[in-house]
């Protein structure tokens, strides 16, 4: 339900103005300024209840603001204000998600969602940082600046969707967002506990007048699950083992939402849910980030040899798969393996359907060298590399008829252009197709429907992956064998100020500190098939180090040596990084 204490006040102001004004232009100007002074009075009144700690400086990072939850009340209020302004500017519904995703429970954060369900546009990230860091007495001036620069019509009634994850701090912080929205006379709809991708989906549905689906959690489950069940009609002879999936919910919102959704698909997919939040701590020794970085199974799950397992992250926008073989060896199927599975499946369908659509896979510097080689050399697919952050991958993927984008950490989705969707629909509607084309068209159409195209979505990705494996009659071991990952290692180094490291070439080379890249190059040269890069994280106060090489020992040694270089040349704090072995 829309909630807005100020809606009556706004309507009253408009009616009085209308009666008094002679020309239409004058009427609008007067209405705008009357509105503006009312709205600024409200902002002023409420902002004093959400004071900024003096001197605190925060930056809108890879996916919004992230820090200890205790420091975020003013940020949330101000992001409510900014979302209202963005809504007035775009004359559309905007989303605000309160979450710190993969970060520890004590952190929190906020992600802004633009009208089509994508991450907020970069110029507005700048405004977010500006507002976040304005001292209390400068807030109104900073807001007026944004309004003037963007020529915002303040009489438009802002509409904002708000969602939150399961962190104990999230309820109060989302209240602060709602207060920000209503201070600007905006309407807000509080979806309460939802995954980040669910909120993105609902914003898109709302702004496309239901063309993308119904803007409700039930609508989301119906669309995705119906498409999944239709895809599964093409899977013959699925054994009970193939229908079973072990899922680590990271003790977060994803677990709650799997519980809500699973009955819709129970005939075809039986999920054993672990780390459902009933006892364990959010993201602690579990979840997609832990599994990917540590390259081991999460705690809280008893994994049988050969069993297909997956992990979500804290707000369910990432997923990774894994299994353990009969010798107890752990095998990870990360975002690169997911992108390979999906793009191979789509390429086969396009050939069967006789559709000539250009498809690309979008990756980041973290993509395993073997995956890029396989996609380019064996699959003959276009591969593009962008900076970390799904917002970057999403925009590159939009350049193609079909853009499969995944970060190695399991964050990604598939985008279909309008013309690609139309061609698939036309093919599906054509009564003259032969059986193979009919099958391919039906599969492509329902693949489009099972995918959440607004942002990476663990639930939607899981349904798509499960469907592909079932349709192809493929085991997780066969999927894993498509190519062999180069051994790799990711480490974090704490430095006094991570901004001393600046990068270029999609974050593959460091520009500062001076001479730093030469040191990395010299270290990389010591090992066969090696590659390494460093970049400041945009979600944690650390510098990330990635290394890959011909053996795990070499990848570990290289990652350690590069970490030492970061520590020594970029102002490391605390103890020097220790060797891994
Ligand atoms: C966010 C972003 C991802 C990014 C990750 C790590 O994920 O949405 O695109 O890969 O942060 O970013 P960084 O290395 O800059 O810390 P999430 O799942 O935490 O929202």
Coordinates of C-alpha atoms and ligand atoms in Angstrom, one line a residue:
X1 CA 0.0 0.0 0.0
X2 CA 1.2 3.5 -0.8
X3 CA 1.9 5.4 2.4
X4 CA 2.3 9.2 2.4
X5 CA 1.4 11.6 5.1
X6 CA 1.9 14.6 2.9
X7 CA -0.2 13.7 -0.1
X8 CA -3.2 15.7 1.1
X9 CA -1.1 18.7 1.8
X10 CA 0.3 18.6 -1.7
X11 CA -3.1 18.4 -3.3
X12 CA -4.4 21.3 -1.2
X13 CA -1.5 23.5 -2.3
X14 CA -2.1 22.7 -5.9
X15 CA -5.8 23.6 -5.7
X16 CA -5.2 27.0 -4.1
X17 CA -2.6 27.9 -6.6
X18 CA -4.8 27.0 -9.5
X19 CA -7.6 29.3 -8.4
X20 CA -5.2 32.3 -8.0
X21 CA -3.1 32.1 -11.1
X22 CA -3.8 33.6 -14.5
X23 CA -1.4 32.0 -17.0
X24 CA -0.5 28.3 -17.1
X25 CA 3.2 29.1 -16.9
X26 CA 2.7 31.3 -13.8
X27 CA 0.5 28.6 -12.3
X28 CA 3.3 26.1 -12.7
X29 CA 6.0 28.3 -11.3
X30 CA 3.9 29.2 -8.3
X31 CA 2.9 25.7 -7.6
X32 CA 6.5 24.6 -7.9
X33 CA 7.8 27.3 -5.5
X34 CA 5.0 26.8 -3.1
X35 CA 5.7 23.1 -3.1
X36 CA 9.4 23.7 -2.8
X37 CA 9.2 25.8 0.3
X38 CA 6.8 23.3 2.0
X39 CA 9.1 20.5 1.0
X40 CA 12.3 22.2 2.2
X41 CA 10.6 23.1 5.5
X42 CA 9.8 19.4 6.0
X43 CA 13.3 18.3 5.0
X44 CA 14.8 20.8 7.5
X45 CA 12.5 19.6 10.2
X46 CA 13.2 15.9 9.7
X47 CA 16.9 16.1 8.8
X48 CA 17.7 17.3 12.4
X49 CA 16.4 13.9 13.5
X50 CA 19.0 12.2 11.3
X51 CA 22.2 14.2 11.9
X52 CA 25.4 13.4 10.1
X53 CA 28.4 12.6 12.4
X54 CA 30.6 15.7 11.8
X55 CA 33.6 15.0 9.6
X56 CA 32.4 11.5 8.5
X57 CA 33.2 11.0 4.8
X58 CA 31.6 8.1 2.8
X59 CA 31.7 7.3 -0.9
X60 CA 29.0 5.7 -3.1
X61 CA 31.0 2.6 -4.0
X62 CA 30.7 -0.5 -6.3
X63 CA 27.1 -1.0 -5.2
X64 CA 26.1 1.9 -3.0
X65 CA 27.2 2.9 0.5
X66 CA 28.6 0.3 2.9
X67 CA 30.0 0.6 6.3
X68 CA 29.1 -0.1 10.0
X69 CA 25.4 0.2 10.4
X70 CA 25.8 2.6 13.3
X71 CA 27.1 5.2 10.9
X72 CA 24.3 5.0 8.4
X73 CA 21.2 6.7 9.7
X74 CA 21.8 10.0 8.1
X75 CA 22.9 8.3 4.8
X76 CA 19.5 6.4 4.7
X77 CA 17.5 9.6 5.3
X78 CA 19.4 11.4 2.6
X79 CA 19.2 8.5 0.2
X80 CA 15.4 8.7 0.7
X81 CA 15.6 12.4 -0.3
X82 CA 17.8 11.6 -3.3
X83 CA 15.5 8.8 -4.4
X84 CA 12.6 11.3 -4.2
X85 CA 14.5 13.7 -6.4
X86 CA 15.5 11.0 -8.9
X87 CA 11.8 10.0 -9.1
X88 CA 10.8 13.6 -9.7
X89 CA 13.5 13.9 -12.4
X90 CA 12.6 10.7 -14.2
X91 CA 8.9 10.9 -13.4
X92 CA 9.1 7.2 -12.6
X93 CA 9.3 4.9 -9.5
X94 CA 12.8 4.6 -8.0
X95 CA 14.0 1.8 -5.7
X96 CA 16.0 1.9 -2.5
X97 CA 17.4 -1.3 -1.1
X98 CA 18.8 -1.4 2.4
X99 CA 21.5 -4.1 2.5
X100 CA 25.2 -4.7 2.8
X101 CA 24.9 -7.9 0.8
X102 CA 28.1 -10.0 1.4
X103 CA 29.5 -7.8 4.1
X104 CA 29.3 -8.9 7.8
X105 CA 26.1 -8.6 9.8
X106 CA 27.2 -5.5 11.7
X107 CA 27.6 -3.5 8.4
X108 CA 24.8 -2.2 6.4
X109 CA 24.4 -0.3 3.2
X110 CA 22.1 1.1 0.5
X111 CA 21.7 0.5 -3.2
X112 CA 19.6 2.9 -5.4
X113 CA 17.6 1.4 -8.3
X114 CA 16.8 3.3 -11.5
X115 CA 13.5 3.1 -13.4
X116 CA 14.2 0.1 -15.6
X117 CA 15.5 -1.8 -12.5
X118 CA 19.1 -1.1 -13.3
X119 CA 21.6 0.4 -10.8
X120 CA 21.4 4.2 -10.5
X121 CA 23.2 6.1 -13.3
X122 CA 26.8 7.2 -12.5
X123 CA 26.1 11.0 -12.4
X124 CA 23.6 10.4 -9.6
X125 CA 26.1 8.3 -7.7
X126 CA 28.1 11.6 -7.6
X127 CA 25.1 13.4 -6.1
X128 CA 24.7 10.6 -3.6
X129 CA 28.2 11.1 -2.4
X130 CA 27.7 14.8 -2.4
X131 CA 24.6 14.6 -0.2
X132 CA 26.1 11.9 2.0
X133 CA 29.0 14.2 2.9
X134 CA 27.3 17.6 3.2
X135 CA 27.5 18.8 6.8
X136 CA 24.1 19.2 8.5
X137 CA 24.0 23.0 7.9
X138 CA 24.9 22.5 4.2
X139 CA 22.3 19.9 3.3
X140 CA 19.6 22.2 2.0
X141 CA 22.1 24.0 -0.2
X142 CA 23.4 20.7 -1.6
X143 CA 19.8 19.6 -2.4
X144 CA 19.0 22.9 -4.1
X145 CA 22.2 22.4 -6.1
X146 CA 21.0 19.0 -7.4
X147 CA 17.5 20.4 -8.1
X148 CA 19.0 23.3 -10.1
X149 CA 21.5 21.3 -12.0
X150 CA 19.0 18.7 -13.0
X151 CA 16.2 21.2 -13.5
X152 CA 13.8 19.1 -11.4
X153 CA 10.1 19.8 -11.4
X154 CA 9.4 19.7 -7.7
X155 CA 5.6 19.5 -8.2
X156 CA 5.9 16.0 -9.5
X157 CA 4.9 13.5 -6.8
X158 CA 7.9 11.2 -6.1
X159 CA 7.3 7.5 -5.9
X160 CA 9.8 5.2 -4.2
X161 CA 9.8 1.4 -3.6
X162 CA 11.8 0.4 -0.5
X163 CA 13.1 -3.0 0.5
X164 CA 15.5 -4.4 3.1
X165 CA 17.5 -7.5 4.0
X166 CA 17.4 -9.5 7.3
X167 CA 20.1 -7.6 9.2
X168 CA 19.0 -6.5 12.6
X169 CA 19.8 -2.8 11.7
X170 CA 17.8 -2.9 8.5
X171 CA 14.3 -2.2 9.8
X172 CA 15.3 1.1 11.5
X173 CA 17.5 2.2 8.6
X174 CA 14.7 1.6 6.1
X175 CA 12.4 3.8 8.2
X176 CA 14.9 6.5 7.8
X177 CA 14.7 6.1 4.0
X178 CA 10.9 6.3 4.2
X179 CA 11.2 9.5 6.2
X180 CA 13.5 11.0 3.6
X181 CA 11.0 10.2 0.8
X182 CA 8.0 11.6 2.7
X183 CA 9.9 14.8 3.7
X184 CA 9.9 15.6 0.0
X185 CA 6.2 14.9 -0.2
X186 CA 6.9 11.6 -1.9
X187 CA 4.9 8.4 -1.9
X188 CA 6.6 5.2 -0.8
X189 CA 5.8 1.6 -0.8
X190 CA 7.6 -0.5 1.8
X191 CA 8.1 -4.0 0.5
X192 CA 9.8 -5.0 3.8
X193 CA 12.0 -8.1 3.6
X194 CA 12.9 -8.8 -0.1
X195 CA 16.0 -9.8 -2.0
X196 CA 17.8 -7.0 -3.8
X197 CA 16.9 -8.5 -7.2
X198 CA 13.2 -8.7 -6.2
X199 CA 13.2 -5.0 -5.5
X200 CA 14.9 -4.3 -8.9
X201 CA 12.3 -6.5 -10.6
X202 CA 9.4 -4.7 -9.0
X203 CA 10.7 -1.2 -9.9
X204 CA 10.9 -2.3 -13.5
X205 CA 7.4 -3.9 -13.5
X206 CA 6.0 -0.7 -12.0
X207 CA 7.6 1.5 -14.6
X208 CA 6.6 -0.7 -17.6
X209 CA 3.0 -0.7 -16.5
X210 CA 3.1 -4.5 -15.8
X211 CA 4.6 -5.4 -19.2
X212 CA 7.6 -7.0 -17.5
X213 CA 5.4 -8.6 -14.9
X214 CA 3.4 -7.8 -11.8
X215 CA 5.1 -5.6 -9.2
X216 CA 4.7 -8.0 -6.3
X217 CA 6.7 -10.8 -4.8
X218 CA 3.9 -13.2 -5.8
X219 CA 4.0 -11.9 -9.3
X220 CA 7.8 -12.5 -9.4
X221 CA 7.4 -16.1 -8.2
X222 CA 4.6 -16.8 -10.7
X223 CA 6.5 -15.5 -13.7
X224 CA 9.8 -17.2 -12.9
X225 CA 8.3 -20.5 -11.6
X226 CA 5.9 -20.9 -14.5
X227 CA 8.7 -20.3 -17.0
X228 CA 10.9 -22.9 -15.1
X229 CA 8.2 -25.5 -15.2
X230 CA 7.6 -24.9 -18.9
X231 CA 11.4 -25.3 -19.5
X232 CA 11.4 -28.5 -17.5
X233 CA 8.8 -30.1 -19.9
X234 CA 11.8 -30.5 -22.2
X235 CA 13.7 -32.5 -19.7
X236 CA 13.1 -36.2 -20.0
X237 CA 13.9 -38.9 -17.5
X238 CA 15.1 -36.8 -14.7
X239 CA 16.1 -39.0 -11.8
X240 CA 15.4 -38.0 -8.1
X241 CA 19.1 -37.3 -7.7
X242 CA 19.0 -34.9 -10.5
X243 CA 16.0 -33.1 -9.0
X244 CA 17.7 -32.6 -5.7
X245 CA 19.7 -29.5 -4.9
X246 CA 21.5 -28.5 -1.6
X247 CA 21.3 -24.8 -1.0
X248 CA 23.3 -22.6 1.4
X249 CA 21.1 -19.5 2.1
X250 CA 24.0 -17.6 3.8
X251 CA 21.6 -17.1 6.8
X252 CA 20.1 -14.3 4.9
X253 CA 17.0 -13.0 3.0
X254 CA 17.6 -15.5 0.1
X255 CA 16.8 -18.4 2.5
X256 CA 13.5 -16.9 3.5
X257 CA 12.6 -16.3 -0.2
X258 CA 13.5 -19.9 -1.2
X259 CA 11.1 -21.1 1.5
X260 CA 8.4 -18.9 0.0
X261 CA 9.1 -20.0 -3.5
X262 CA 10.0 -23.7 -3.3
X263 CA 6.4 -25.1 -3.3
X264 CA 5.8 -23.7 -6.8
X265 CA 8.6 -25.9 -8.3
X266 CA 8.6 -28.8 -5.8
X267 CA 7.5 -31.3 -8.5
X268 CA 10.7 -30.7 -10.5
X269 CA 13.2 -29.4 -7.9
X270 CA 13.6 -30.5 -4.3
X271 CA 15.7 -28.1 -2.3
X272 CA 17.5 -29.0 1.0
X273 CA 18.0 -25.6 2.6
X274 CA 20.9 -25.0 4.9
X275 CA 22.0 -21.9 6.7
X276 CA 18.4 -20.6 6.7
X277 CA 19.1 -18.0 9.4
X278 CA 17.4 -19.9 12.2
X279 CA 20.7 -20.4 14.1
X280 CA 23.7 -19.2 12.2
X281 CA 25.0 -15.7 11.6
X282 CA 24.6 -13.9 8.3
X283 CA 27.5 -14.5 5.8
X284 CA 29.6 -16.0 8.6
X285 CA 31.6 -18.9 7.1
X286 CA 28.9 -19.4 4.6
X287 CA 27.4 -17.7 1.5
X288 CA 28.6 -17.2 -2.0
X289 CA 31.4 -14.8 -1.2
X290 CA 32.9 -17.1 1.5
X291 CA 32.7 -20.2 -0.8
X292 CA 34.2 -18.4 -3.8
X293 CA 37.1 -16.6 -1.9
X294 CA 37.9 -19.5 0.5
X295 CA 37.4 -22.1 -2.2
X296 CA 35.7 -24.4 0.3
X297 CA 32.3 -25.6 1.3
X298 CA 30.3 -23.5 3.8
X299 CA 29.9 -24.5 7.4
X300 CA 26.4 -25.6 8.3
X301 CA 26.1 -28.0 5.3
X302 CA 26.7 -31.7 5.3
X303 CA 27.8 -32.3 1.7
X304 CA 27.6 -35.8 0.3
X305 CA 30.2 -36.8 -2.4
X306 CA 29.0 -35.8 -5.8
X307 CA 26.0 -33.8 -4.5
X308 CA 25.1 -30.6 -6.5
X309 CA 25.2 -27.6 -4.1
X310 CA 24.9 -23.9 -4.4
X311 CA 25.3 -20.8 -2.2
X312 CA 23.6 -17.5 -2.3
X313 CA 25.1 -14.3 -0.8
X314 CA 23.5 -12.1 1.9
X315 CA 21.0 -10.3 -0.4
X316 CA 20.6 -13.1 -2.9
X317 CA 22.1 -11.4 -6.0
X318 CA 24.9 -13.8 -6.3
X319 CA 25.1 -17.6 -6.7
X320 CA 28.0 -20.1 -7.0
X321 CA 27.7 -23.9 -7.4
X322 CA 30.1 -26.6 -6.1
X323 CA 30.5 -30.3 -5.3
X324 CA 32.9 -32.5 -3.5
X325 CA 34.3 -35.6 -5.3
X326 CA 34.7 -39.1 -4.0
X327 CA 38.2 -38.2 -2.7
X328 CA 36.9 -35.2 -0.8
X329 CA 38.3 -32.7 -3.3
X330 CA 36.2 -29.5 -3.5
X331 CA 35.1 -28.2 -7.0
X332 CA 33.8 -24.7 -7.4
X333 CA 31.6 -23.7 -10.3
X334 CA 31.7 -19.9 -10.2
X335 CA 30.2 -17.1 -12.3
X336 CA 32.6 -17.9 -15.1
X337 CA 31.4 -21.5 -15.3
X338 CA 27.8 -20.3 -15.0
X339 CA 28.3 -17.8 -17.9
X340 CA 29.8 -20.7 -20.0
X341 CA 26.9 -23.0 -19.3
X342 CA 24.3 -20.4 -20.2
X343 CA 26.0 -19.1 -23.3
X344 CA 26.7 -22.6 -24.6
X345 CA 23.0 -23.5 -24.1
X346 CA 21.8 -20.3 -25.8
X347 CA 24.2 -20.7 -28.7
X348 CA 22.9 -24.2 -29.4
X349 CA 19.3 -23.0 -29.2
X350 CA 20.0 -20.1 -31.6
X351 CA 21.5 -22.5 -34.1
X352 CA 18.5 -24.9 -33.8
X353 CA 16.1 -22.0 -34.1
X354 CA 17.9 -20.6 -37.1
X355 CA 18.1 -17.2 -35.5
X356 CA 21.0 -15.0 -36.3
X357 CA 21.5 -12.9 -33.1
X358 CA 24.8 -11.5 -31.9
X359 CA 25.7 -12.7 -28.5
X360 CA 28.5 -11.8 -26.1
X361 CA 29.8 -12.7 -22.7
X362 CA 30.8 -9.9 -20.4
X363 CA 33.4 -10.5 -17.7
X364 CA 35.7 -8.6 -15.4
X365 CA 39.5 -8.9 -14.6
X366 CA 38.6 -11.7 -12.1
X367 CA 37.4 -14.0 -14.8
X368 CA 39.6 -17.1 -14.9
X369 CA 41.9 -17.1 -17.8
X370 CA 40.7 -20.6 -18.8
X371 CA 37.1 -19.4 -19.1
X372 CA 38.0 -16.5 -21.4
X373 CA 40.1 -18.8 -23.6
X374 CA 37.3 -21.4 -23.8
X375 CA 34.6 -18.9 -24.6
X376 CA 36.8 -17.1 -27.3
X377 CA 38.7 -20.0 -28.8
X378 CA 36.3 -23.0 -28.5
X379 CA 32.9 -21.3 -28.4
X380 CA 33.9 -18.6 -30.8
X381 CA 32.0 -16.0 -28.7
X382 CA 32.7 -12.3 -28.3
X383 CA 34.1 -11.7 -24.8
X384 CA 34.3 -8.2 -23.3
X385 CA 36.0 -7.2 -20.1
X386 CA 34.8 -4.3 -17.8
X387 CA 35.5 -2.8 -14.4
X388 CA 34.1 -4.7 -11.4
X389 CA 30.5 -3.9 -10.5
X390 CA 27.4 -5.3 -12.3
X391 CA 26.5 -1.8 -13.3
X392 CA 29.5 -1.8 -15.7
X393 CA 28.8 -5.3 -17.0
X394 CA 25.1 -4.5 -17.5
X395 CA 25.7 -1.6 -19.8
X396 CA 28.2 -3.4 -22.0
X397 CA 25.8 -6.4 -22.2
X398 CA 23.1 -4.0 -23.5
X399 CA 25.2 -3.5 -26.7
X400 CA 24.3 -7.0 -27.9
X401 CA 21.2 -8.9 -29.0
X402 CA 22.0 -11.3 -26.1
X403 CA 24.5 -10.2 -23.4
X404 CA 25.4 -12.9 -20.9
X405 CA 27.2 -11.1 -18.0
X406 CA 28.7 -12.6 -15.0
X407 CA 31.3 -11.7 -12.5
X408 CA 33.5 -14.6 -11.3
X409 CA 31.9 -14.1 -7.8
X410 CA 28.5 -15.3 -9.2
X411 CA 26.8 -11.9 -9.8
X412 CA 25.2 -11.8 -13.2
X413 CA 22.3 -12.3 -15.6
X414 CA 21.4 -12.4 -19.3
X415 CA 20.0 -9.4 -21.2
X416 CA 17.9 -9.9 -24.4
X417 CA 17.4 -6.8 -26.6
X418 CA 13.8 -5.8 -27.6
X419 CA 14.5 -6.9 -31.1
X420 CA 15.9 -10.3 -30.0
X421 CA 12.7 -10.9 -27.9
X422 CA 10.5 -9.9 -30.8
X423 CA 12.4 -12.3 -33.1
X424 CA 12.0 -15.2 -30.6
X425 CA 8.3 -14.4 -30.2
X426 CA 7.7 -14.2 -34.0
X427 CA 9.4 -17.6 -34.4
X428 CA 7.3 -19.1 -31.6
X429 CA 4.1 -17.8 -33.2
X430 CA 5.1 -19.1 -36.7
X431 CA 2.9 -22.3 -37.4
X432 CA 5.3 -23.4 -40.2
X433 CA 8.3 -24.3 -38.0
X434 CA 9.6 -27.8 -37.9
X435 CA 9.7 -29.7 -34.6
X436 CA 13.3 -28.7 -33.8
X437 CA 12.6 -25.0 -34.4
X438 CA 9.4 -25.2 -32.3
X439 CA 11.3 -26.7 -29.4
X440 CA 14.1 -24.2 -29.7
X441 CA 11.6 -21.3 -29.8
X442 CA 9.7 -22.5 -26.8
X443 CA 12.9 -22.9 -24.8
X444 CA 14.2 -19.5 -25.8
X445 CA 10.9 -17.8 -24.9
X446 CA 10.7 -19.4 -21.5
X447 CA 14.4 -18.8 -20.9
X448 CA 13.7 -15.1 -21.4
X449 CA 10.9 -15.4 -18.9
X450 CA 12.8 -17.2 -16.2
X451 CA 15.6 -14.6 -16.3
X452 CA 15.5 -11.5 -14.1
X453 CA 17.0 -9.1 -16.7
X454 CA 17.1 -6.1 -14.3
X455 CA 20.2 -7.3 -12.3
X456 CA 22.0 -10.5 -11.2
X457 CA 19.6 -12.7 -9.3
X458 CA 20.5 -15.8 -7.3
X459 CA 16.9 -17.3 -7.4
X460 CA 16.4 -16.7 -11.1
X461 CA 19.9 -17.8 -12.0
X462 CA 19.4 -21.0 -9.9
X463 CA 16.2 -21.8 -11.8
X464 CA 17.8 -21.2 -15.1
X465 CA 20.9 -23.3 -14.3
X466 CA 18.7 -26.1 -12.9
X467 CA 16.6 -26.1 -16.0
X468 CA 19.6 -26.1 -18.4
X469 CA 21.2 -29.1 -16.5
X470 CA 17.9 -31.0 -16.6
X471 CA 17.2 -30.2 -20.3
X472 CA 20.8 -31.2 -21.3
X473 CA 20.7 -34.2 -18.9
X474 CA 24.0 -32.9 -17.6
X475 CA 25.5 -33.6 -14.2
X476 CA 27.4 -31.0 -12.2
X477 CA 30.6 -33.0 -12.9
X478 CA 30.0 -32.9 -16.6
X479 CA 29.4 -29.1 -16.4
X480 CA 32.6 -28.7 -14.4
X481 CA 34.6 -30.6 -17.0
X482 CA 33.7 -28.1 -19.8
X483 CA 37.1 -26.5 -19.0
X484 CA 39.6 -26.6 -16.2
X485 CA 40.1 -23.5 -14.1
X486 CA 43.6 -22.1 -13.7
X487 CA 44.5 -22.3 -10.0
X488 CA 43.9 -18.9 -8.5
X489 CA 43.9 -17.0 -5.2
X490 CA 42.2 -13.9 -3.9
X491 CA 43.5 -12.0 -0.9
X492 CA 42.7 -8.7 0.9
X493 CA 45.2 -6.2 2.3
X494 CA 44.4 -3.5 4.7
X495 CA 46.0 -0.1 3.9
X496 CA 45.6 3.4 5.5
X497 CA 43.9 4.8 2.4
X498 CA 42.9 2.4 -0.4
X499 CA 42.4 5.3 -2.8
X500 CA 46.2 5.5 -3.2
X501 CA 45.8 2.7 -5.7
X502 CA 44.3 3.8 -9.0
X503 CA 43.8 1.5 -11.9
X504 CA 43.2 1.4 -15.7
X505 CA 42.5 -1.1 -18.5
X506 CA 39.4 -2.5 -16.7
X507 CA 41.3 -2.6 -13.5
X508 CA 44.0 -4.9 -14.9
X509 CA 46.8 -2.4 -14.4
X510 CA 47.7 0.0 -11.5
X511 CA 48.5 3.6 -12.4
X512 CA 49.4 4.6 -8.9
X513 CA 51.5 4.4 -6.7
X514 CA 54.2 5.2 -9.2
X515 CA 56.3 2.1 -10.1
X516 CA 53.8 -0.3 -8.4
X517 CA 52.7 -1.9 -11.7
X518 CA 56.4 -2.6 -12.6
X519 CA 56.7 -4.5 -9.3
X520 CA 53.6 -6.6 -10.1
X521 CA 54.9 -7.3 -13.6
X522 CA 58.2 -8.5 -12.2
X523 CA 56.5 -10.9 -9.8
X524 CA 54.2 -12.2 -12.5
X525 CA 57.1 -13.0 -14.7
X526 CA 58.4 -15.5 -12.2
X527 CA 55.5 -18.0 -12.7
X528 CA 54.2 -19.9 -15.7
X529 CA 50.8 -18.9 -17.1
X530 CA 50.6 -16.2 -14.4
X531 CA 48.5 -13.1 -14.1
X532 CA 47.8 -10.7 -11.2
X533 CA 46.2 -7.4 -10.5
X534 CA 45.2 -5.3 -7.5
X535 CA 42.3 -2.9 -7.0
X536 CA 40.7 -1.0 -4.2
X537 CA 37.4 -2.6 -3.1
X538 CA 34.3 -0.5 -3.5
X539 CA 32.4 -2.4 -0.7
X540 CA 35.0 -3.0 2.0
X541 CA 37.9 -1.0 3.4
X542 CA 40.6 -3.2 1.8
X543 CA 42.7 -3.6 -1.3
X544 CA 41.9 -6.8 -3.3
X545 CA 44.6 -8.9 -4.8
X546 CA 44.0 -11.5 -7.5
X547 CA 46.6 -14.0 -8.8
X548 CA 46.4 -17.0 -11.1
X549 CA 49.2 -19.4 -12.2
X550 CA 49.9 -22.9 -13.4
X551 CA 49.7 -24.5 -10.0
X552 CA 47.9 -23.7 -6.7
X553 CA 51.3 -23.3 -5.0
X554 CA 52.4 -20.8 -7.6
X555 CA 49.1 -18.9 -7.5
X556 CA 49.3 -18.7 -3.7
X557 CA 52.9 -17.6 -3.7
X558 CA 52.2 -14.9 -6.3
X559 CA 49.2 -13.7 -4.5
X560 CA 51.2 -13.4 -1.3
X561 CA 54.1 -11.6 -3.0
X562 CA 51.8 -9.1 -4.6
X563 CA 50.0 -8.6 -1.2
X564 CA 53.4 -7.8 0.3
X565 CA 54.1 -5.3 -2.5
X566 CA 50.7 -3.7 -1.7
X567 CA 51.5 -3.6 2.0
X568 CA 54.9 -2.0 1.5
X569 CA 54.2 0.4 -1.4
X570 CA 50.6 1.4 -0.6
X571 CA 50.8 2.0 3.1
X572 CA 49.7 -1.3 4.7
X573 CA 48.4 -1.3 8.3
X574 CA 48.7 -4.1 10.9
X575 CA 50.8 -7.1 10.4
X576 CA 52.6 -7.9 7.2
X577 CA 50.8 -10.5 5.0
X578 CA 52.0 -14.0 5.8
X579 CA 52.7 -16.7 3.3
X580 CA 49.7 -19.1 2.8
X581 CA 51.7 -22.3 3.3
Ligands
LIG1 C1 28.9 -5.8 -5.0 C2 28.7 -5.5 -6.5 C3 29.5 -6.5 -7.3 C4 30.9 -6.6 -6.9 C5 31.1 -6.8 -5.4 C6 32.5 -6.7 -4.9 O1 28.4 -7.1 -4.8 O2 27.4 -5.5 -6.8 O3 29.4 -6.2 -8.7 O4 31.6 -7.6 -7.6 O5 30.3 -5.8 -4.7 O6 32.9 -5.4 -5.1 P1 34.3 -4.8 -4.6 O7 35.3 -5.8 -5.0 O8 34.4 -3.5 -5.2 O9 34.2 -4.8 -3.1 P2 27.4 -7.3 -3.5 O10 26.9 -8.7 -3.8 O11 28.3 -7.2 -2.3 O12 26.4 -6.2 -3.6

